[in-house]
Structures are given as structure tokens and as C-alpha cells.
């Protein structure tokens, strides 16, 4: 038997991952890591979670911060989804082939959208504050600009991956291209479009809390101020308010997706992963369609009302866009950019870039592994009565234990994803010296909560027929898990981890702004010293790194489709 050699071109990916791990290890273990003097404050912070401040004035402040955060998220999501949908038509293959959009214009716009997508919303907020001041428009625009580009990219993929049989049938029968798009393609793609819009709203909520750190208000702002003044009881009051808000939005969006037949928050188009079919279980399709149509109308009415309330509540001043001071501030920023030259040596820039790459890789590696483990604890079809590890009949003690496990894991993941990553970084800086490690831990904790929930949905939507077949043949629960569950879920788990790696790369800059290290730390120093030219060069390096990670993540997801 002849051995099959591995082509050298297939070895670059493992080599790159090994380089990141080695670089991360060198960045971690070539310096002092733990600050033992900070342990008393760290323990005091967690002890305060047992007795938060529930006085009436603070509860009123928490309520106002909650409404402000919610209003920012609603306005940012509404604008980004509308703009992103229009942009997706112009950059999609459907737009070029069906609607006749010029290929050069489509490719140029697609390349142009890379820049706003690569820069985190917190950086957009810092830039816009220098132009508009502390106006609510800053938070809305900081969410809208990058999220519109992200939505355009994802929506274009959804439109291109949706089956085009109905669209082609209308075109071949003489229908106009616009009618073919509206009646042949859009209804089929609407489920995934709505599903991702709900997911983007959840992301906007987390971004609105993060933007509070730069002073635009909301729960994130209150948490940051209380943490700086070491008022840990107040910190936990605001954290619990943020958890409640995230939990309610999470549950509400899940119910809406379930009612509309959406299986997951975001579809990564892994065609070989068996997922149970929801629509096939409905016995009355005509009545179901009528009910869904009425439900969609109701949802649209509620959303329009929510957007109107949010805009009136935060009261952004549109006159700021054309104010003379805005024009003067913009001119001053552009004048300060020249001469455009780096303020750091090449060696310092490369070192900070490697730290940033290592931080993102270590964070997503820990979050991905932890998300896989915790996703089974929070899924409803494993530890709840009737699940894989708690088959019926089960004693009341076992049922109570199963519900306790699921509830505890869901609460843990909710805490992880509700608290913004910069807050986690500030907490970790109590016991860890500034560098790669506190940033990696903070990003890992935050992304663990997100990945755990996304992966849990994969578990809950698994096709149960293969698992039932294994159980019918006498396989034990561990055997069904190893040979039935993992082979079906692992490709999607890895795809979600790759997707969050892209997001984690963007988030490295915000934990760096609070002292975690990497390019974010350099950016923080340049912003504080008003080094506009250095900020541009650092952002350029960060955009290039983000583009590289985006390309690599997309390549890995494409390879996972072949498994």
C-alpha cells in the first residue's frame, strides 16, 4: 500500500495556527502575569454580587440607563437593517444578474464596505464624539455605520444562497426583474433575513452597552463610572439590569423566530448538517400562512412603534449634522492628519500586531471549547426530562437536578455575554498585569456566552431520527452522544467559532483601549496624545489584520461545508 503524501499548500493553515499559538505563548510567558496585590479587590467585587445596591435613587438611574441602552439598540438596528438590505441588493450576485446592476459598481461597493465593517463601533463612537460631541447621534451612528456593512454582507450571502427556482420561473414567463425579485426570491429568503435581523438586534444591544463606556450614556456608562469609583454594589445593580434586559430580548427574539419558523439566529449554510424541519410538522399550511402573515404585520407595527418611541426618548439633534461647529471640528481633524507618518517603529508595530492576533486566537480558542461544553448543558434536549441524558421515566430528584443544571448554565452564559468585554477586561486587570492575557480572558468570557447560546440552538435543532435509530439498536446515552450527536454538531460548532473569531478580532481593539494590550493599547495612547497621524496608521494595520482574519475564517467555513 502506497502512502498518500500531503501537498505542501495544505500545510500553511496548521503552520499559521501554530505560529499564533507560539506567539501567544511567548507574549504570555515572557513577562509577569499575576498581580497578587489585586486579589482583595477582585474578591470584593464578586462578594458585592450577593448584595447589590437596591436604593430607590440608584434603581431610578438603572431604569433610565436601561431605557437609553434599549433605545440606542432599536434605532441602530432599524437603520442598519434598512441600509444593509439596500446595500445587499447592490453587492449580491442576484443584483448583478437579475436587476442589471453594473459589475464594476457592485465590486467597488463591496470592497468599500470592508472598511466600516472592520472598525469596531466603539472606535466609530470615539471618532464621532470629536465631531458631534456627546449627542445621542453618536451612539446611533456608531452602531449603524459598521452594522450596515455587516448586514449588507450577510444579507447578500442569504440572497445568493436562497434557491432561485421561483425567481427564474417568473423571469422565463416574461415577468419583470424587479417583480421576479420581490415575488420569486424575497419571500423564500425572508425567514433567514428576519432571523439575522433579530440576531443583529441582540448584537446592537451589547454594542449600545459597550458604547456607554465612552460617555454616551446607558447602562454601560453607569457600570464604568461605578467601577472606576470602586462602588461594586452599584456595579452589580447595573449588571443585573443589563442581564434582565438581555434575557428579555433573548427570550422575545427566540419566540418570534420560533413563531415565524426560523431555526437559528444566524445560518452559516452548512449543507451537510442535519437539522430538523419545522414547517413539515404543521398540518394546516394555509391557516399557518394566514396566521404568520397576521403575525408579521403585528411585528412590523410593534417595531415601527418601538423605533418611534426610541427616537423620541433619546432625542437626537439632527441639526448637529450641519452645525458650523461640526464643520470646524471635521476640518481640524483632517488638518491634524498631515503629515501622514507613523509614530512607531516597524518593530513596535509588528509586535503589537502579533499581540493582537494572539489575543484574538487565544480568546476564541477558549470560548469555542467552553461553548461546546456548556452548549449541551443549556440545550433543552439533553438534561431536561425526556432528553438524551434524562430519558423518561425519571425520578423527581433527577428531574430537579436536570432543571438545575440547565438553569445554572443558562444563567452563567447570560452573565458572560451581558457584561461588555471592556468591563470584563477592567475586572481582570485587578489580578492580571496589562498585556495579552487580560484581554484574551475578557474576550473569551464574553464570546463564551454568545457561542454557548448559538451552539445550544444547534443542539436543540438536531434531527432526532438518527439518534432514535441508535437508541433503538441498544446504544447507551454516551455512545449516542459520541457517535450520533458530535458528528452532526461539530462542523457547525467550528463554523460558529470561526465566525466569532472575525468578531473577536474587531473586539481586541476595545479591550486594548482599557489597557489590555495589542494595537488597542497603542491606539489608546495615540488618542490620548492627540496623535491623529499615528491613529490612522494603527487603524490601517488593524484593518489589514481584520481583513486577513475575515478571509481565513471564510475559507475555513467553506472547507467545513465539504466535511
Coordinates of N, CA, C and O in Angstrom, one line a residue, residues 271-363:
X271 N -24.4 22.8 4.6 CA -25.5 22.0 3.9 C -25.6 20.5 4.4 O -26.6 19.9 4.3
X272 N -24.5 20.0 5.0 CA -24.5 18.6 5.4 C -24.8 18.4 6.9 O -24.6 17.3 7.4
X273 N -25.2 19.4 7.6 CA -25.6 19.3 9.0 C -27.0 19.0 9.1 O -27.8 19.9 8.8
X274 N -27.5 17.8 9.6 CA -28.9 17.5 9.6 C -29.6 18.4 10.7 O -29.2 18.4 11.8
X275 N -30.6 19.1 10.2 CA -31.4 20.0 11.1 C -32.9 19.6 10.9 O -33.3 19.3 9.8
X276 N -33.6 19.5 12.0 CA -34.9 19.1 12.0 C -35.8 20.1 11.2 O -35.5 21.3 11.2
X277 N -36.8 19.7 10.5 CA -37.6 20.5 9.7 C -38.8 20.9 10.6 O -39.5 20.1 11.1
X278 N -39.0 22.2 10.7 CA -40.1 22.8 11.5 C -41.4 22.8 10.7 O -42.4 22.4 11.2
X279 N -41.3 23.3 9.5 CA -42.5 23.5 8.7 C -43.3 22.2 8.4 O -44.5 22.2 8.2
X280 N -42.5 21.1 8.2 CA -43.1 19.9 7.8 C -44.0 19.3 8.9 O -44.8 18.4 8.6
X281 N -44.0 19.8 10.1 CA -44.8 19.3 11.2 C -46.1 20.1 11.3 O -46.9 19.8 12.2
X282 N -46.4 21.0 10.4 CA -47.6 21.8 10.5 C -48.7 21.2 9.7 O -48.5 21.1 8.5
X283 N -49.8 20.8 10.2 CA -50.8 20.1 9.5 C -51.7 21.0 8.6 O -52.3 20.5 7.7
X284 N -51.8 22.3 8.9 CA -52.7 23.2 8.1 C -51.8 24.3 7.5 O -51.7 25.4 8.1
X285 N -51.2 24.1 6.3 CA -50.3 25.1 5.8 C -51.0 26.4 5.4 O -50.5 27.5 5.6
X286 N -52.3 26.3 4.9 CA -53.0 27.6 4.6 C -53.3 28.4 5.8 O -53.0 29.6 5.8
X287 N -53.8 27.8 6.8 CA -54.1 28.5 8.0 C -52.8 29.0 8.7 O -52.7 30.1 9.2
X288 N -51.7 28.2 8.6 CA -50.5 28.6 9.2 C -49.9 29.9 8.4 O -49.4 30.8 9.0
X289 N -50.0 29.9 7.1 CA -49.6 31.0 6.3 C -50.4 32.3 6.7 O -49.8 33.4 6.8
X290 N -51.7 32.1 6.8 CA -52.5 33.3 7.2 C -52.1 33.8 8.6 O -52.0 35.0 8.8
X291 N -51.9 32.9 9.5 CA -51.6 33.3 10.9 C -50.2 34.0 10.9 O -50.0 35.0 11.6
X292 N -49.2 33.4 10.1 CA -47.9 34.0 10.0 C -48.0 35.4 9.4 O -47.2 36.3 9.8
X293 N -48.8 35.6 8.4 CA -49.0 36.9 7.7 C -49.5 37.9 8.7 O -48.9 39.0 8.8
X294 N -50.5 37.6 9.5 CA -51.0 38.5 10.5 C -50.0 38.7 11.6 O -49.8 39.9 12.1
X295 N -49.2 37.7 11.9 CA -48.2 37.9 13.0 C -47.1 38.8 12.5 O -46.6 39.6 13.2
X296 N -46.7 38.7 11.2 CA -45.7 39.5 10.6 C -46.1 41.0 10.6 O -45.4 41.9 10.9
X297 N -47.4 41.2 10.3 CA -47.9 42.6 10.3 C -47.9 43.1 11.7 O -47.5 44.3 11.9
X298 N -48.3 42.3 12.7 CA -48.3 42.8 14.1 C -46.8 43.1 14.5 O -46.6 44.1 15.2
X299 N -45.9 42.3 14.1 CA -44.5 42.5 14.5 C -44.0 43.8 13.8 O -43.3 44.6 14.5
X300 N -44.3 44.0 12.6 CA -43.9 45.3 11.9 C -44.5 46.5 12.6 O -43.8 47.5 12.8
X301 N -45.8 46.4 13.0 CA -46.4 47.6 13.7 C -45.7 47.8 15.0 O -45.4 49.0 15.3
X302 N -45.4 46.8 15.7 CA -44.7 46.9 17.0 C -43.3 47.5 16.8 O -42.9 48.4 17.6
X303 N -42.6 47.1 15.8 CA -41.3 47.6 15.6 C -41.3 49.0 15.2 O -40.4 49.8 15.6
X304 N -42.2 49.4 14.3 CA -42.3 50.8 13.9 C -42.6 51.7 15.1 O -42.0 52.7 15.3
X305 N -43.5 51.2 16.0 CA -43.8 51.9 17.2 C -42.6 52.0 18.1 O -42.3 53.1 18.8
X306 N -41.8 50.9 18.2 CA -40.6 50.9 19.1 C -39.6 51.9 18.5 O -38.9 52.6 19.3
X307 N -39.4 52.0 17.2 CA -38.4 52.9 16.6 C -38.9 54.3 16.9 O -38.0 55.2 17.3
X308 N -40.2 54.6 16.7 CA -40.7 56.0 17.0 C -40.5 56.4 18.5 O -40.0 57.5 18.8
X309 N -40.8 55.4 19.4 CA -40.6 55.7 20.8 C -39.1 56.0 21.1 O -38.8 56.9 21.9
X310 N -38.2 55.1 20.6 CA -36.8 55.2 20.9 C -36.2 56.6 20.4 O -35.5 57.2 21.1
X311 N -36.7 57.0 19.2 CA -36.2 58.3 18.6 C -36.6 59.4 19.5 O -35.8 60.4 19.8
X312 N -37.9 59.4 19.9 CA -38.4 60.5 20.8 C -37.8 60.4 22.2 O -37.5 61.5 22.8
X313 N -37.5 59.3 22.7 CA -36.9 59.1 24.0 C -35.5 59.7 24.1 O -35.2 60.5 25.1
X314 N -34.6 59.3 23.2 CA -33.2 59.8 23.3 C -33.1 61.2 22.7 O -32.1 61.9 23.0
X315 N -34.0 61.6 21.8 CA -34.0 63.0 21.3 C -32.7 63.4 20.6 O -32.1 64.4 21.0
X316 N -32.2 62.7 19.6 CA -31.0 63.2 18.9 C -31.3 64.5 18.1 O -32.4 64.7 17.6
X317 N -30.3 65.3 18.1 CA -30.5 66.6 17.4 C -29.9 66.5 16.0 O -28.7 66.5 15.8
X318 N -30.8 66.4 15.0 CA -30.3 66.3 13.6 C -29.6 67.6 13.1 O -28.8 67.5 12.2
X319 N -29.9 68.7 13.8 CA -29.2 69.9 13.4 C -27.7 69.9 13.6 O -26.9 70.6 13.0
X320 N -27.3 68.9 14.5 CA -25.9 68.8 14.7 C -25.1 68.4 13.4 O -23.9 68.7 13.3
X321 N -25.8 67.7 12.5 CA -25.1 67.2 11.3 C -24.6 68.3 10.4 O -23.6 68.2 9.7
X322 N -25.3 69.5 10.5 CA -25.0 70.6 9.6 C -24.6 71.8 10.4 O -24.5 72.9 9.8
X323 N -24.3 71.6 11.7 CA -23.9 72.8 12.5 C -22.5 73.3 12.1 O -21.7 72.5 11.7
X324 N -22.3 74.6 12.2 CA -20.9 75.1 11.9 C -19.8 74.5 12.7 O -18.7 74.3 12.2
X325 N -20.1 74.2 14.0 CA -19.1 73.6 14.9 C -18.7 72.2 14.3 O -17.5 71.8 14.4
X326 N -19.7 71.5 13.8 CA -19.4 70.2 13.2 C -18.4 70.3 12.0 O -17.4 69.5 11.9
X327 N -18.6 71.3 11.2 CA -17.7 71.5 10.1 C -16.3 71.9 10.5 O -15.3 71.5 10.0
X328 N -16.2 72.8 11.6 CA -14.9 73.2 12.1 C -14.2 72.0 12.7 O -13.0 71.9 12.5
X329 N -14.9 71.2 13.5 CA -14.3 70.0 14.1 C -13.7 69.0 13.0 O -12.7 68.5 13.1
X330 N -14.5 68.8 11.9 CA -14.1 68.0 10.9 C -12.8 68.5 10.2 O -11.9 67.8 9.9
X331 N -12.8 69.8 9.9 CA -11.6 70.4 9.3 C -10.4 70.2 10.2 O -9.3 69.9 9.7
X332 N -10.6 70.4 11.5 CA -9.4 70.3 12.4 C -8.9 68.9 12.4 O -7.7 68.7 12.4
X333 N -9.7 67.9 12.3 CA -9.3 66.5 12.3 C -8.5 66.2 11.1 O -7.4 65.6 11.1
X334 N -8.9 66.7 9.9 CA -8.2 66.5 8.7 C -6.9 67.2 8.6 O -5.9 66.7 8.1
X335 N -6.9 68.4 9.2 CA -5.6 69.2 9.2 C -4.6 68.5 10.1 O -3.4 68.5 9.8
X336 N -5.0 67.9 11.2 CA -4.1 67.3 12.1 C -3.5 66.0 11.6 O -2.5 65.5 12.1
X337 N -4.1 65.4 10.5 CA -3.6 64.2 10.0 C -2.3 64.4 9.2 O -1.5 63.4 9.0
X338 N -2.0 65.6 8.8 CA -0.8 65.8 8.0 C 0.4 66.4 8.8 O 0.1 67.3 9.7
X339 N 1.6 65.9 8.6 CA 2.0 64.9 7.6 C 1.6 63.5 8.1 O 1.8 63.2 9.3
X340 N 1.2 62.7 7.2 CA 0.7 61.3 7.5 C 1.9 60.4 7.6 O 2.5 60.0 6.6
X341 N 2.4 60.2 8.8 CA 3.5 59.3 9.0 C 3.4 58.5 10.3 O 2.8 59.0 11.3
X342 N 3.9 57.3 10.4 CA 3.8 56.5 11.6 C 4.6 57.1 12.7 O 5.7 57.6 12.6
X343 N 4.1 57.0 13.9 CA 4.8 57.5 15.1 C 5.5 56.4 15.9 O 6.1 56.6 16.9
X344 N 5.4 55.1 15.3 CA 6.1 54.0 15.9 C 7.0 53.3 14.9 O 6.9 53.5 13.7
X345 N 8.0 52.6 15.5 CA 8.9 51.9 14.6 C 8.2 50.6 14.0 O 7.2 50.2 14.5
X346 N 8.8 50.1 13.0 CA 8.2 48.9 12.4 C 8.2 47.7 13.4 O 7.2 47.0 13.4
X347 N 9.2 47.6 14.2 CA 9.3 46.5 15.2 C 8.2 46.6 16.2 O 7.5 45.6 16.6
X348 N 7.9 47.9 16.7 CA 6.8 48.1 17.7 C 5.5 47.7 17.0 O 4.6 47.2 17.7
X349 N 5.3 48.1 15.8 CA 4.0 47.8 15.1 C 3.8 46.4 14.9 O 2.7 45.8 15.2
X350 N 4.9 45.7 14.5 CA 4.7 44.2 14.3 C 4.5 43.5 15.6 O 3.7 42.6 15.7
X351 N 5.2 43.9 16.7 CA 5.0 43.3 18.0 C 3.5 43.5 18.5 O 2.9 42.6 19.0
X352 N 3.0 44.7 18.3 CA 1.6 45.0 18.7 C 0.6 44.2 17.9 O -0.4 43.7 18.4
X353 N 0.9 44.0 16.6 CA 0.0 43.3 15.7 C 0.0 41.8 16.1 O -1.0 41.1 16.1
X354 N 1.2 41.2 16.4 CA 1.3 39.8 16.8 C 0.5 39.6 18.2 O -0.2 38.6 18.4
X355 N 0.6 40.6 19.1 CA -0.1 40.5 20.3 C -1.6 40.5 20.0 O -2.4 39.8 20.7
X356 N -2.1 41.3 19.1 CA -3.5 41.4 18.8 C -4.0 40.1 18.2 O -5.0 39.6 18.6
X357 N -3.2 39.5 17.2 CA -3.6 38.2 16.7 C -3.6 37.1 17.7 O -4.5 36.3 17.7
X358 N -2.6 37.1 18.6 CA -2.6 36.1 19.6 C -3.7 36.3 20.6 O -4.3 35.3 21.0
X359 N -4.1 37.5 20.9 CA -5.2 37.7 21.8 C -6.5 37.2 21.3 O -7.3 36.5 22.0
X360 N -6.8 37.5 20.0 CA -8.0 37.0 19.4 C -8.0 35.5 19.2 O -9.0 34.9 19.5
X361 N -6.9 34.9 18.9 CA -6.8 33.5 18.7 C -7.0 32.7 20.0 O -7.8 31.8 20.1
X362 N -6.3 33.2 21.1 CA -6.4 32.5 22.4 C -7.9 32.7 22.9 O -8.4 31.7 23.5
X363 N -8.4 33.9 22.7 CA -9.8 34.1 23.2 C -10.8 33.2 22.6 O -11.6 32.6 23.2

